[in-house]
Amino acid sequence: MTLPIRWKVIIATLLVLACGLLIARTLAIRSFEQQEIVRSEKILEVSASLITYGLQPFLMQPGSLSATPRLQAAVRDLGARALTRVTLIAPDGRVLADSAVPDNTLSAVENHLARTEIQQAVATGRGRDVRRSQTTGERTLYLALGLPTQNQTTPAVFLRLGLLMTTFDREVGKFHKDLALAFGIAFLIAVALSVGLAHSITKPLSDIAIAARQLAGGDHEVHIRTGSRDEVGLLADTLNHMTNQLKAKINELSEDRAQLLTVLTSMVEGVMVLDCKGRVLQVNPALEGMFDVTRLDARARLYSDIFRHPQLDTLVSTVLANRVNEEDEILLQPSGRCLHIEASVTHCDRENDACMVLVFHDITELRRLENIRKDFVANVSHELRAPLTSIKGYIEALRDGGKDDPTTSAKFLDIILKQSDRLNLILEDLLQLSRIESGQILFKREPLDIQRGIERTLAMIKPLADKKGHRLVTVIEDDLPAVLGDEDRLMQVFSNLLDNAVKYTPENGTITVAARPVSGDPERPSIMTTVELSVSDTGIGIPERDHPRIFERFYRVDKARSRELGGTGLGLAIVKHIVEGLGGQVWVEANVPTGTRFVVRLPI
């Protein structure tokens, strides 16, 4: 387990303090002992001078000193007076007298020549040692001096004084206790100070660590508060400044990303971004709809694994290889959608960076409108050319002599008049359709009785139906609600639909007109919001493949039969524009078992 920095600071501080206190204690005790030993040594030196003076009678005797009761008594007396242990030692190490040894055991005392202090005294005339006495068992400070006798320069006897260290040891023990108490108190104070110091140092650091963790978790509102002006305070201020800058940058990037995503998601053009390896980095919803893929499936994968289209593969490979912008058109199967592709490259060569942007424009409708325009130009040219050619031909025939024959000239003039009327009808329908599409015709929005309009239209169509032996049937529900519309325009819609039904139904057919209220909201089928009008016939019918184009201008299922019946090819286009202008819908469907059924729905 990793220790917090606070405990590291506390433990390190206490260890350093404990080591310092131990060293100070050792040095203090050693200094105290040295001072006491020096003081005791001076006391022994003074005592040695006095004792030497007291032994002068024995030192003045000629010859060597010898162990005698008199000498032993004198030594014991001098030791008692000096409060020290006095020992006289011969140069050969024999103990001549000792104030701490009974008279009867003096001869049994071992040789002292090997004692440290004696060795030093032999060498230098003076020796000192501190040790536990073998005779008394007490720790003792020894001082040994060489004493020459009369008329001798070399020591004839060694005087050794011993001072018991019992009092000194008690003083040292007391000193130990005082030091331990003082150091203990100092250690406790140091513990409190180190905890406070560690807290003052680590608390801002802990706040900084918590703030950094919150910042990493996405909380950009965090702010570090510290009152210190030291390095920790400087670090906190720096982190606060960095947090503010980071927040500003993130907000800026978020806004840019949101704007970019808004642009991408709202674009009707498909967008795909690739890196230099051809991996997909981004696609927008429009492209997902074009290729029926999802962003999760496409991202980080090679484009060739997602969009399996040879022409697209060739375009992307060429652009990535040559690093030049290219354009192309592709056709998607089986939907038949036509896409115009604009491929642009950047100067980035790193992986996972945008290297190529492809924009897909859906030009299916544009191509369809171009085809309609081409068909319209071709059809209107053909429709206008046919009557004009006929008129021109019959006029030339009249000039070539036909005018001289009254019967022939009358016949030719009737044909010319008929073709002129047909040409005029085409031009009128074109002009009317153009005005409707350009909004020049404003539709009225008035409540209309749909049943009365149907009856009026049927009355106009009935003579044509009777000529071909058709049976007109009406199925109109009672209490049919009124619709919002323009009566004249609706009459034109009904007449066009009924006129087509009469034209394209063989003799003795049946034409049915029905009207009923229906619901325009699948979620609320009980609420009637529209009136449905249908015109059904038992005629030749319209193939299923032609249903989507039946309302285009000049579009004919059977061109030869349509011209033979005198249609302009614009009637259904006018019907569609009028119905949609009134807020309704119109479509065609097959009539079972034969024929065609046109359906018009108008809002109530």
Coordinates of C-alpha atoms in Angstrom, one line a residue:
M1 CA 0.0 0.0 0.0
T2 CA 1.4 3.4 -1.0
L3 CA 1.7 5.9 1.9
P4 CA 0.1 9.3 1.5
I5 CA 2.6 12.1 1.2
R6 CA 1.5 13.5 4.5
W7 CA 2.6 10.4 6.4
K8 CA 5.8 10.3 4.4
V9 CA 6.6 13.9 5.5
I10 CA 5.7 13.1 9.1
I11 CA 7.6 9.8 9.3
A12 CA 10.7 11.4 7.6
T13 CA 10.6 14.4 9.9
L14 CA 10.3 12.2 13.0
L15 CA 13.0 9.8 11.9
V16 CA 15.4 12.8 11.3
L17 CA 14.4 14.3 14.7
A18 CA 14.8 10.9 16.5
C19 CA 18.3 10.4 15.0
G20 CA 19.2 13.9 16.0
L21 CA 18.0 13.4 19.5
L22 CA 19.9 10.1 19.9
I23 CA 23.1 11.7 18.6
A24 CA 22.6 14.7 20.9
R25 CA 21.9 12.4 23.8
T26 CA 25.0 10.3 23.1
L27 CA 27.2 13.4 22.7
A28 CA 25.7 15.0 25.8
I29 CA 26.3 11.9 28.0
R30 CA 29.8 11.4 26.6
S31 CA 30.6 15.1 27.3
F32 CA 29.2 14.8 30.8
E33 CA 31.2 11.7 31.5
Q34 CA 34.4 13.3 30.2
Q35 CA 33.8 16.4 32.4
E36 CA 33.2 14.3 35.5
I37 CA 36.2 12.1 34.8
V38 CA 38.4 15.2 34.3
R39 CA 37.0 16.7 37.6
S40 CA 37.5 13.4 39.5
E41 CA 41.0 13.1 38.0
K42 CA 41.9 16.6 39.4
I43 CA 40.5 15.6 42.8
L44 CA 42.7 12.5 42.7
E45 CA 45.7 14.5 41.7
V46 CA 45.1 16.8 44.7
S47 CA 44.6 13.7 46.9
A48 CA 47.8 12.2 45.5
S49 CA 49.8 15.2 46.4
L50 CA 48.5 15.1 50.0
I51 CA 49.0 11.3 50.2
T52 CA 52.5 11.6 48.8
Y53 CA 53.3 14.2 51.5
G54 CA 51.9 11.8 54.1
L55 CA 54.1 9.0 52.8
Q56 CA 57.3 11.1 52.9
P57 CA 58.5 9.3 56.1
F58 CA 58.4 6.0 54.3
L59 CA 59.9 7.4 51.1
M60 CA 62.9 9.0 53.0
Q61 CA 64.0 5.6 54.3
P62 CA 67.0 4.2 52.6
G63 CA 66.4 1.1 50.4
S64 CA 63.3 -0.2 48.9
L65 CA 59.9 0.0 50.5
S66 CA 58.4 -3.3 51.8
A67 CA 55.0 -4.4 52.8
T68 CA 54.8 -3.8 56.6
P69 CA 51.8 -3.4 59.0
R70 CA 52.9 0.1 59.7
L71 CA 52.8 1.0 56.0
Q72 CA 49.4 -0.7 55.6
A73 CA 48.1 1.3 58.6
A74 CA 49.4 4.5 57.2
V75 CA 47.9 3.8 53.7
R76 CA 44.5 2.9 55.3
D77 CA 44.5 6.1 57.3
L78 CA 45.5 8.3 54.3
G79 CA 42.7 6.6 52.2
A80 CA 40.1 7.2 54.8
R81 CA 41.2 10.9 55.1
A82 CA 41.2 11.3 51.2
L83 CA 38.0 9.2 50.7
T84 CA 39.9 7.2 48.1
R85 CA 41.3 3.8 47.7
V86 CA 45.1 4.1 48.1
T87 CA 47.4 1.4 46.8
L88 CA 51.2 1.2 46.9
I89 CA 52.6 -1.0 44.2
A90 CA 56.3 -2.1 43.9
P91 CA 58.0 -1.7 40.5
D92 CA 57.6 -5.5 40.0
G93 CA 53.9 -5.3 40.5
R94 CA 53.6 -6.5 44.1
V95 CA 51.0 -4.7 46.2
L96 CA 52.8 -3.3 49.2
A97 CA 49.7 -1.7 50.8
D98 CA 46.0 -1.3 49.9
S99 CA 43.5 0.6 51.9
A100 CA 40.7 -1.5 50.6
V101 CA 42.3 -4.9 51.4
P102 CA 42.3 -6.5 54.9
D103 CA 45.8 -7.0 56.3
N104 CA 45.5 -10.8 56.4
T105 CA 44.7 -11.0 52.7
L106 CA 47.2 -8.5 51.4
S107 CA 49.7 -11.1 50.5
A108 CA 47.1 -12.9 48.4
V109 CA 46.3 -9.9 46.1
E110 CA 47.5 -10.6 42.6
N111 CA 50.2 -8.8 40.8
H112 CA 49.2 -5.4 39.5
L113 CA 52.0 -4.9 37.0
A114 CA 49.6 -5.8 34.1
R115 CA 47.1 -3.1 35.1
T116 CA 46.6 -0.4 32.5
E117 CA 47.2 2.5 34.7
I118 CA 50.4 0.8 36.0
Q119 CA 51.6 0.1 32.5
Q120 CA 51.1 3.8 31.6
A121 CA 52.8 4.9 34.8
V122 CA 55.8 2.7 34.1
A123 CA 56.0 4.2 30.6
T124 CA 55.3 7.9 31.3
G125 CA 55.3 8.2 35.1
R126 CA 51.5 8.7 35.1
G127 CA 48.6 6.5 34.2
R128 CA 44.8 6.5 34.3
D129 CA 42.0 4.0 33.7
V130 CA 38.3 3.5 34.4
R131 CA 37.1 0.0 35.0
R132 CA 35.4 -2.3 37.4
S133 CA 37.7 -3.3 40.2
Q134 CA 38.4 -7.0 40.6
T135 CA 38.9 -6.6 44.3
T136 CA 35.8 -4.5 45.2
G137 CA 33.6 -5.2 42.2
E138 CA 32.8 -1.5 41.8
R139 CA 33.5 0.7 38.8
T140 CA 36.5 2.8 39.8
L141 CA 38.6 5.7 38.3
Y142 CA 42.3 4.8 38.8
L143 CA 45.2 7.3 38.8
A144 CA 48.7 5.9 39.1
L145 CA 51.9 8.0 39.8
G146 CA 55.5 6.9 40.1
L147 CA 57.1 8.0 43.4
P148 CA 60.9 8.0 43.6
T149 CA 62.6 7.5 47.0
Q150 CA 65.4 9.6 48.4
N151 CA 68.3 10.0 46.1
Q152 CA 66.6 8.1 43.2
T153 CA 65.3 9.5 39.9
T154 CA 63.4 6.4 38.8
P155 CA 60.2 5.4 40.6
A156 CA 60.8 3.2 43.5
V157 CA 57.1 2.7 44.2
F158 CA 53.8 3.4 42.3
L159 CA 51.0 5.2 44.1
R160 CA 47.6 4.3 42.8
L161 CA 44.5 6.1 43.9
G162 CA 41.0 4.8 43.2
L163 CA 37.9 6.8 43.3
L164 CA 34.6 4.9 43.3
M165 CA 32.3 6.0 40.4
T166 CA 29.1 5.0 42.3
T167 CA 28.0 8.6 42.8
F168 CA 29.0 9.4 39.3
D169 CA 27.0 6.6 37.9
R170 CA 24.0 7.8 39.9
E171 CA 24.4 11.2 38.5
V172 CA 24.8 9.8 35.0
G173 CA 21.6 7.7 35.5
K174 CA 19.7 10.8 36.7
F175 CA 21.1 12.7 33.7
H176 CA 19.9 9.9 31.4
K177 CA 16.4 10.2 32.9
D178 CA 16.4 14.0 32.6
L179 CA 17.5 13.7 29.0
A180 CA 14.9 11.0 28.2
L181 CA 12.2 13.2 29.7
A182 CA 13.4 16.3 27.8
F183 CA 13.8 14.4 24.6
G184 CA 10.4 12.7 25.0
I185 CA 8.7 16.1 25.5
A186 CA 10.7 17.5 22.5
F187 CA 9.7 14.5 20.4
L188 CA 6.0 14.9 21.3
I189 CA 6.2 18.6 20.4
A190 CA 8.0 17.6 17.2
V191 CA 5.3 15.1 16.4
A192 CA 2.6 17.8 16.8
L193 CA 4.7 20.3 14.8
S194 CA 5.4 17.8 12.1
V195 CA 1.8 16.8 11.8
G196 CA 0.8 20.5 11.5
L197 CA 3.6 21.2 9.1
A198 CA 2.7 18.1 7.0
H199 CA -0.9 19.1 7.0
S200 CA -0.1 22.7 5.9
I201 CA 2.1 21.3 3.1
T202 CA 0.0 18.4 2.0
K203 CA -3.5 19.9 2.4
P204 CA -3.0 22.2 -0.7
L205 CA -1.4 19.3 -2.5
S206 CA -4.3 17.0 -1.7
D207 CA -6.7 19.7 -2.9
I208 CA -4.7 20.0 -6.1
A209 CA -4.8 16.2 -6.5
I210 CA -8.6 16.1 -6.0
A211 CA -9.0 19.0 -8.4
A212 CA -6.9 17.3 -11.0
R213 CA -8.9 14.1 -10.5
Q214 CA -12.2 16.1 -11.0
L215 CA -10.7 17.8 -14.0
A216 CA -9.7 14.4 -15.5
G217 CA -13.3 13.3 -14.9
G218 CA -14.7 16.1 -17.0
D219 CA -15.5 18.7 -14.2
H220 CA -14.1 21.9 -15.7
E221 CA -15.7 24.2 -13.1
V222 CA -13.2 23.1 -10.4
H223 CA -11.2 25.8 -8.7
I224 CA -8.3 25.3 -6.2
R225 CA -8.4 27.7 -3.2
T226 CA -5.2 28.2 -1.3
G227 CA -4.0 31.1 0.9
S228 CA -0.3 30.3 0.7
R229 CA 2.0 32.3 -1.5
D230 CA 4.8 29.7 -1.6
E231 CA 5.6 27.1 -4.3
V232 CA 2.4 25.2 -3.5
G233 CA 0.3 28.4 -3.9
L234 CA 2.1 29.1 -7.2
L235 CA 1.3 25.6 -8.4
A236 CA -2.3 26.0 -7.4
D237 CA -2.5 29.4 -9.3
T238 CA -0.8 27.8 -12.3
L239 CA -3.3 24.9 -12.3
N240 CA -6.2 27.2 -12.0
H241 CA -4.9 29.2 -15.0
M242 CA -4.4 26.0 -16.9
T243 CA -7.9 24.8 -16.0
N244 CA -9.4 28.1 -17.3
Q245 CA -7.5 27.8 -20.5
L246 CA -8.4 24.1 -20.9
K247 CA -12.0 24.9 -20.2
A248 CA -11.9 27.7 -22.9
K249 CA -10.2 25.4 -25.4
I250 CA -12.6 22.6 -24.7
N251 CA -15.6 24.9 -25.0
E252 CA -14.2 26.3 -28.3
L253 CA -13.6 22.8 -29.6
S254 CA -17.0 21.6 -28.5
E255 CA -18.6 24.5 -30.2
D256 CA -16.6 23.9 -33.4
R257 CA -17.4 20.2 -33.2
A258 CA -21.1 20.9 -32.6
Q259 CA -21.2 23.3 -35.5
L260 CA -19.4 20.8 -37.7
L261 CA -21.7 18.0 -36.7
T262 CA -24.7 20.2 -37.2
V263 CA -23.5 21.1 -40.7
L264 CA -22.8 17.4 -41.5
T265 CA -26.1 16.1 -40.1
S266 CA -28.1 18.8 -41.8
M267 CA -26.5 18.4 -45.2
V268 CA -28.5 16.7 -47.9
E269 CA -25.3 15.8 -49.6
G270 CA -23.5 12.7 -48.3
V271 CA -20.1 13.3 -46.8
M272 CA -17.3 10.7 -46.2
V273 CA -13.9 11.4 -44.7
L274 CA -11.0 9.0 -45.3
D275 CA -7.4 8.9 -44.0
C276 CA -4.3 8.3 -46.1
K277 CA -4.8 4.5 -45.8
G278 CA -8.4 4.7 -47.1
R279 CA -10.0 4.0 -43.7
V280 CA -13.3 5.7 -43.0
L281 CA -13.1 8.4 -40.3
Q282 CA -16.5 10.0 -40.6
V283 CA -19.8 9.7 -42.5
N284 CA -22.9 11.8 -42.2
P285 CA -26.5 10.6 -42.0
A286 CA -27.2 11.5 -45.6
L287 CA -24.5 9.1 -46.7
E288 CA -25.8 6.4 -44.4
G289 CA -29.2 6.7 -46.2
M290 CA -27.6 6.6 -49.7
F291 CA -25.6 3.4 -49.1
D292 CA -27.7 1.9 -46.3
V293 CA -24.8 1.7 -43.8
T294 CA -24.4 3.0 -40.3
R295 CA -21.7 5.2 -38.9
L296 CA -20.6 2.5 -36.3
D297 CA -20.2 -0.1 -39.0
A298 CA -18.3 2.2 -41.3
R299 CA -15.8 4.0 -39.0
A300 CA -12.2 2.7 -38.8
R301 CA -12.8 0.3 -41.7
L302 CA -11.5 0.4 -45.3
Y303 CA -13.9 2.1 -47.6
S304 CA -13.6 -0.8 -50.1
D305 CA -15.0 -3.2 -47.4
I306 CA -18.0 -1.0 -46.8
F307 CA -18.9 0.5 -50.2
R308 CA -18.4 -2.3 -52.8
H309 CA -18.6 -0.3 -56.0
P310 CA -15.9 -0.7 -58.6
Q311 CA -16.3 2.8 -60.0
L312 CA -16.0 4.4 -56.5
D313 CA -13.0 2.2 -55.7
T314 CA -11.3 3.4 -58.9
L315 CA -12.0 7.1 -58.0
V316 CA -10.7 6.8 -54.4
S317 CA -7.6 4.9 -55.5
T318 CA -6.8 7.5 -58.2
V319 CA -7.2 10.4 -55.8
L320 CA -5.1 8.8 -53.0
A321 CA -2.4 7.9 -55.5
N322 CA -2.2 11.1 -57.4
R323 CA -3.3 13.5 -54.7
V324 CA -5.4 15.5 -57.1
N325 CA -9.1 16.5 -56.8
E326 CA -11.4 14.4 -59.0
E327 CA -15.2 14.2 -59.9
D328 CA -17.3 11.4 -61.2
E329 CA -20.8 10.0 -61.4
I330 CA -21.9 6.6 -60.2
L331 CA -25.1 4.7 -60.4
L332 CA -26.3 2.6 -57.4
Q333 CA -28.0 -0.7 -58.0
P334 CA -30.7 -1.8 -57.5
S335 CA -32.1 1.5 -56.3
G336 CA -31.1 3.3 -59.5
R337 CA -29.9 6.4 -57.6
C338 CA -27.4 8.6 -59.5
L339 CA -24.7 10.2 -57.4
H340 CA -22.2 12.9 -58.4
I341 CA -19.0 12.6 -56.4
E342 CA -16.5 15.4 -55.6
A343 CA -13.3 14.1 -54.1
S344 CA -10.9 16.6 -52.4
V345 CA -7.5 15.8 -50.8
T346 CA -5.6 17.5 -48.0
H347 CA -1.9 17.6 -47.4
C348 CA -2.0 15.4 -44.3
D349 CA -0.1 12.0 -44.5
R350 CA -0.6 10.8 -41.0
E351 CA -2.9 7.9 -40.1
N352 CA -6.2 8.7 -38.5
D353 CA -6.1 12.3 -39.9
A354 CA -8.4 13.5 -42.6
C355 CA -6.7 13.0 -45.9
M356 CA -9.6 12.9 -48.3
V357 CA -13.2 14.3 -48.3
L358 CA -15.8 12.9 -50.6
V359 CA -19.1 14.8 -51.1
F360 CA -21.9 12.8 -52.7
H361 CA -24.7 14.8 -54.5
D362 CA -27.9 12.9 -55.2
I363 CA -28.7 14.0 -58.7
T364 CA -31.3 11.3 -59.3
E365 CA -34.1 13.8 -59.4
L366 CA -32.0 16.2 -61.5
R367 CA -31.3 13.5 -64.1
R368 CA -35.0 12.5 -64.0
L369 CA -36.0 16.1 -64.6
E370 CA -33.5 16.4 -67.4
N371 CA -35.0 13.3 -69.0
I372 CA -38.5 14.8 -68.5
R373 CA -37.3 18.0 -70.1
K374 CA -35.8 16.1 -73.0
D375 CA -39.0 14.1 -73.4
F376 CA -41.1 17.2 -73.1
V377 CA -39.1 19.0 -75.7
A378 CA -39.2 16.0 -78.0
N379 CA -42.9 15.5 -77.3
V380 CA -44.0 19.1 -77.6
S381 CA -42.0 19.4 -80.8
H382 CA -43.6 16.2 -82.1
E383 CA -47.1 17.3 -81.0
L384 CA -46.7 20.7 -82.6
R385 CA -45.1 19.4 -85.7
A386 CA -47.8 16.9 -86.5
P387 CA -50.7 19.4 -86.9
L388 CA -48.4 22.0 -88.5
T389 CA -47.2 19.4 -91.0
S390 CA -50.7 18.4 -91.8
I391 CA -51.8 22.0 -92.2
K392 CA -48.8 22.8 -94.4
G393 CA -49.4 19.7 -96.6
Y394 CA -53.1 20.5 -97.2
I395 CA -52.4 24.1 -97.9
E396 CA -49.8 23.0 -100.5
A397 CA -52.3 20.6 -101.9
L398 CA -54.8 23.4 -102.2
R399 CA -52.3 25.6 -104.0
D400 CA -51.4 22.8 -106.4
G401 CA -55.0 22.7 -107.7
G402 CA -57.1 21.4 -104.9
K403 CA -58.8 24.8 -104.5
D404 CA -60.3 24.4 -108.0
D405 CA -62.4 21.4 -106.9
P406 CA -65.1 22.7 -104.4
T407 CA -65.6 19.3 -102.8
T408 CA -61.8 18.7 -102.3
S409 CA -61.1 22.2 -101.1
A410 CA -63.9 22.0 -98.6
K411 CA -62.6 18.7 -97.3
F412 CA -59.1 20.0 -97.0
L413 CA -60.2 23.2 -95.3
D414 CA -62.1 21.1 -92.7
I415 CA -59.0 19.1 -92.0
I416 CA -56.9 22.3 -91.7
L417 CA -59.5 23.8 -89.3
K418 CA -59.5 20.6 -87.3
Q419 CA -55.7 20.6 -87.0
S420 CA -55.7 24.3 -86.1
D421 CA -58.1 23.6 -83.3
R422 CA -55.9 20.8 -82.1
L423 CA -52.8 23.0 -82.2
N424 CA -54.7 25.8 -80.4
L425 CA -55.9 23.2 -77.7
I426 CA -52.2 22.1 -77.1
L427 CA -51.1 25.7 -76.8
E428 CA -53.9 26.6 -74.4
D429 CA -53.1 23.6 -72.2
L430 CA -49.5 24.5 -72.2
L431 CA -50.2 28.0 -71.2
Q432 CA -52.6 26.9 -68.5
L433 CA -50.1 24.4 -67.1
S434 CA -47.4 27.0 -67.1
R435 CA -49.5 29.5 -65.2
I436 CA -50.5 26.9 -62.6
E437 CA -46.8 25.9 -62.1
S438 CA -45.6 29.5 -61.9
G439 CA -48.3 30.4 -59.3
Q440 CA -50.1 32.9 -61.6
I441 CA -53.4 31.1 -61.0
L442 CA -54.7 31.6 -57.5
F443 CA -57.1 28.8 -56.3
K444 CA -60.2 29.7 -54.4
R445 CA -60.8 28.0 -51.1
E446 CA -64.5 27.8 -50.7
P447 CA -66.8 25.2 -49.3
L448 CA -68.2 23.1 -52.2
D449 CA -70.9 20.5 -52.5
I450 CA -68.9 17.7 -54.2
Q451 CA -72.0 15.8 -55.3
R452 CA -73.4 18.8 -57.3
G453 CA -70.0 19.2 -59.1
I454 CA -70.0 15.5 -60.0
E455 CA -73.6 15.7 -61.4
R456 CA -72.7 18.7 -63.5
T457 CA -69.6 17.1 -64.9
L458 CA -71.5 13.8 -65.7
A459 CA -74.2 15.9 -67.5
M460 CA -71.5 17.3 -69.8
I461 CA -69.8 13.9 -70.4
K462 CA -73.0 11.9 -70.9
P463 CA -73.4 12.7 -74.6
L464 CA -69.9 11.4 -75.3
A465 CA -70.5 8.3 -73.2
D466 CA -73.8 7.6 -75.0
K467 CA -72.1 7.7 -78.4
K468 CA -69.9 4.7 -77.3
G469 CA -72.7 3.0 -75.4
H470 CA -71.0 3.4 -72.0
R471 CA -72.9 3.0 -68.7
L472 CA -72.3 5.8 -66.2
V473 CA -72.7 4.6 -62.5
T474 CA -72.5 6.9 -59.4
V475 CA -71.8 5.7 -55.9
I476 CA -72.0 8.7 -53.6
E477 CA -72.7 8.4 -49.9
D478 CA -75.4 10.4 -48.3
D479 CA -74.6 13.5 -46.3
L480 CA -71.2 13.9 -48.0
P481 CA -69.3 16.8 -46.3
A482 CA -68.3 19.8 -48.2
V483 CA -64.7 20.2 -49.4
L484 CA -62.5 23.3 -49.6
G485 CA -61.8 24.0 -53.2
D486 CA -62.2 26.0 -56.5
E487 CA -65.4 24.9 -58.3
D488 CA -64.2 25.7 -61.8
R489 CA -60.9 23.9 -61.3
L490 CA -62.5 20.9 -59.7
M491 CA -64.9 20.7 -62.7
Q492 CA -61.9 20.7 -64.9
V493 CA -60.3 17.8 -62.9
F494 CA -63.6 15.8 -63.1
S495 CA -64.0 16.4 -66.8
N496 CA -60.5 15.5 -67.6
L497 CA -60.7 12.2 -65.7
L498 CA -64.1 11.3 -67.1
D499 CA -63.1 12.3 -70.6
N500 CA -60.1 10.0 -70.4
A501 CA -62.3 7.2 -69.1
V502 CA -64.7 7.6 -72.0
K503 CA -61.8 7.8 -74.6
Y504 CA -59.9 4.7 -73.4
T505 CA -62.8 2.5 -72.6
P506 CA -64.0 0.3 -75.5
E507 CA -67.7 0.5 -76.5
N508 CA -70.4 -0.6 -74.1
G509 CA -68.1 -0.2 -71.1
T510 CA -68.8 0.9 -67.6
I511 CA -67.6 4.1 -65.9
T512 CA -68.1 4.4 -62.2
V513 CA -67.8 7.6 -60.1
A514 CA -67.7 7.2 -56.4
A515 CA -67.3 9.6 -53.4
R516 CA -67.0 8.9 -49.7
P517 CA -65.5 10.5 -46.6
V518 CA -62.3 8.9 -45.3
S519 CA -59.7 9.4 -42.6
G520 CA -56.5 11.1 -43.6
D521 CA -54.8 10.1 -40.3
P522 CA -53.9 6.4 -39.9
E523 CA -53.6 6.9 -36.1
R524 CA -57.2 8.2 -35.8
P525 CA -59.2 6.3 -38.4
S526 CA -62.5 7.3 -36.9
I527 CA -62.0 11.0 -37.6
M528 CA -62.9 11.8 -41.2
T529 CA -60.7 14.6 -42.6
T530 CA -60.9 14.1 -46.4
V531 CA -63.4 13.2 -49.2
E532 CA -62.2 10.5 -51.6
L533 CA -63.4 10.8 -55.2
S534 CA -62.6 7.9 -57.6
V535 CA -63.2 7.4 -61.4
S536 CA -63.1 3.8 -62.5
D537 CA -63.5 2.3 -65.9
T538 CA -63.3 -1.1 -67.6
G539 CA -61.0 0.1 -70.4
I540 CA -57.6 -1.0 -71.6
G541 CA -55.9 -0.1 -68.3
I542 CA -52.4 1.3 -67.6
P543 CA -49.4 -1.1 -67.0
E544 CA -48.0 -1.0 -63.5
R545 CA -44.6 0.2 -64.8
D546 CA -46.2 3.3 -66.3
H547 CA -48.0 4.4 -63.1
P548 CA -45.1 6.7 -61.7
R549 CA -45.0 8.7 -65.0
I550 CA -48.6 8.9 -66.0
F551 CA -48.9 12.4 -64.7
E552 CA -45.9 13.7 -66.7
R553 CA -46.6 16.2 -69.5
F554 CA -47.0 14.5 -72.9
Y555 CA -46.3 11.1 -71.4
R556 CA -48.4 8.5 -73.3
V557 CA -48.7 4.8 -72.7
D558 CA -49.8 4.1 -76.3
K559 CA -48.7 7.1 -78.3
A560 CA -50.4 6.1 -81.6
R561 CA -53.8 5.4 -79.9
S562 CA -53.6 8.6 -77.9
R563 CA -53.1 10.8 -80.9
E564 CA -55.8 8.9 -82.7
L565 CA -58.2 9.7 -79.9
G566 CA -57.2 13.4 -80.0
G567 CA -55.6 13.8 -76.6
T568 CA -52.9 16.5 -76.0
G569 CA -51.0 14.5 -73.3
L570 CA -51.3 17.4 -70.8
G571 CA -54.7 16.6 -69.2
L572 CA -53.4 14.4 -66.3
A573 CA -50.5 16.8 -65.6
I574 CA -53.1 19.6 -65.2
V575 CA -55.2 17.4 -63.0
K576 CA -52.2 16.7 -60.7
H577 CA -51.2 20.4 -60.4
I578 CA -54.8 21.5 -59.6
V579 CA -55.4 18.8 -57.0
E580 CA -52.1 19.5 -55.2
G581 CA -52.7 23.2 -55.4
L582 CA -55.9 22.6 -53.5
G583 CA -54.1 20.6 -50.8
G584 CA -55.2 17.2 -52.0
Q585 CA -53.7 14.0 -53.5
V586 CA -54.2 12.1 -56.7
W587 CA -52.9 8.7 -57.8
V588 CA -53.7 5.9 -60.2
E589 CA -54.2 2.2 -59.5
A590 CA -55.5 -0.9 -61.3
N591 CA -59.2 -1.5 -61.4
V592 CA -60.1 -5.1 -60.7
P593 CA -60.6 -7.1 -62.9
T594 CA -59.9 -4.7 -65.8
G595 CA -59.4 -1.0 -66.5
T596 CA -58.1 1.9 -64.4
R597 CA -59.0 3.7 -61.2
F598 CA -58.0 7.3 -60.6
V599 CA -58.3 8.5 -56.9
V600 CA -58.6 12.1 -55.8
R601 CA -58.6 13.1 -52.1
L602 CA -59.5 16.6 -51.0
P603 CA -59.6 18.1 -47.5
I604 CA -62.9 18.5 -45.8

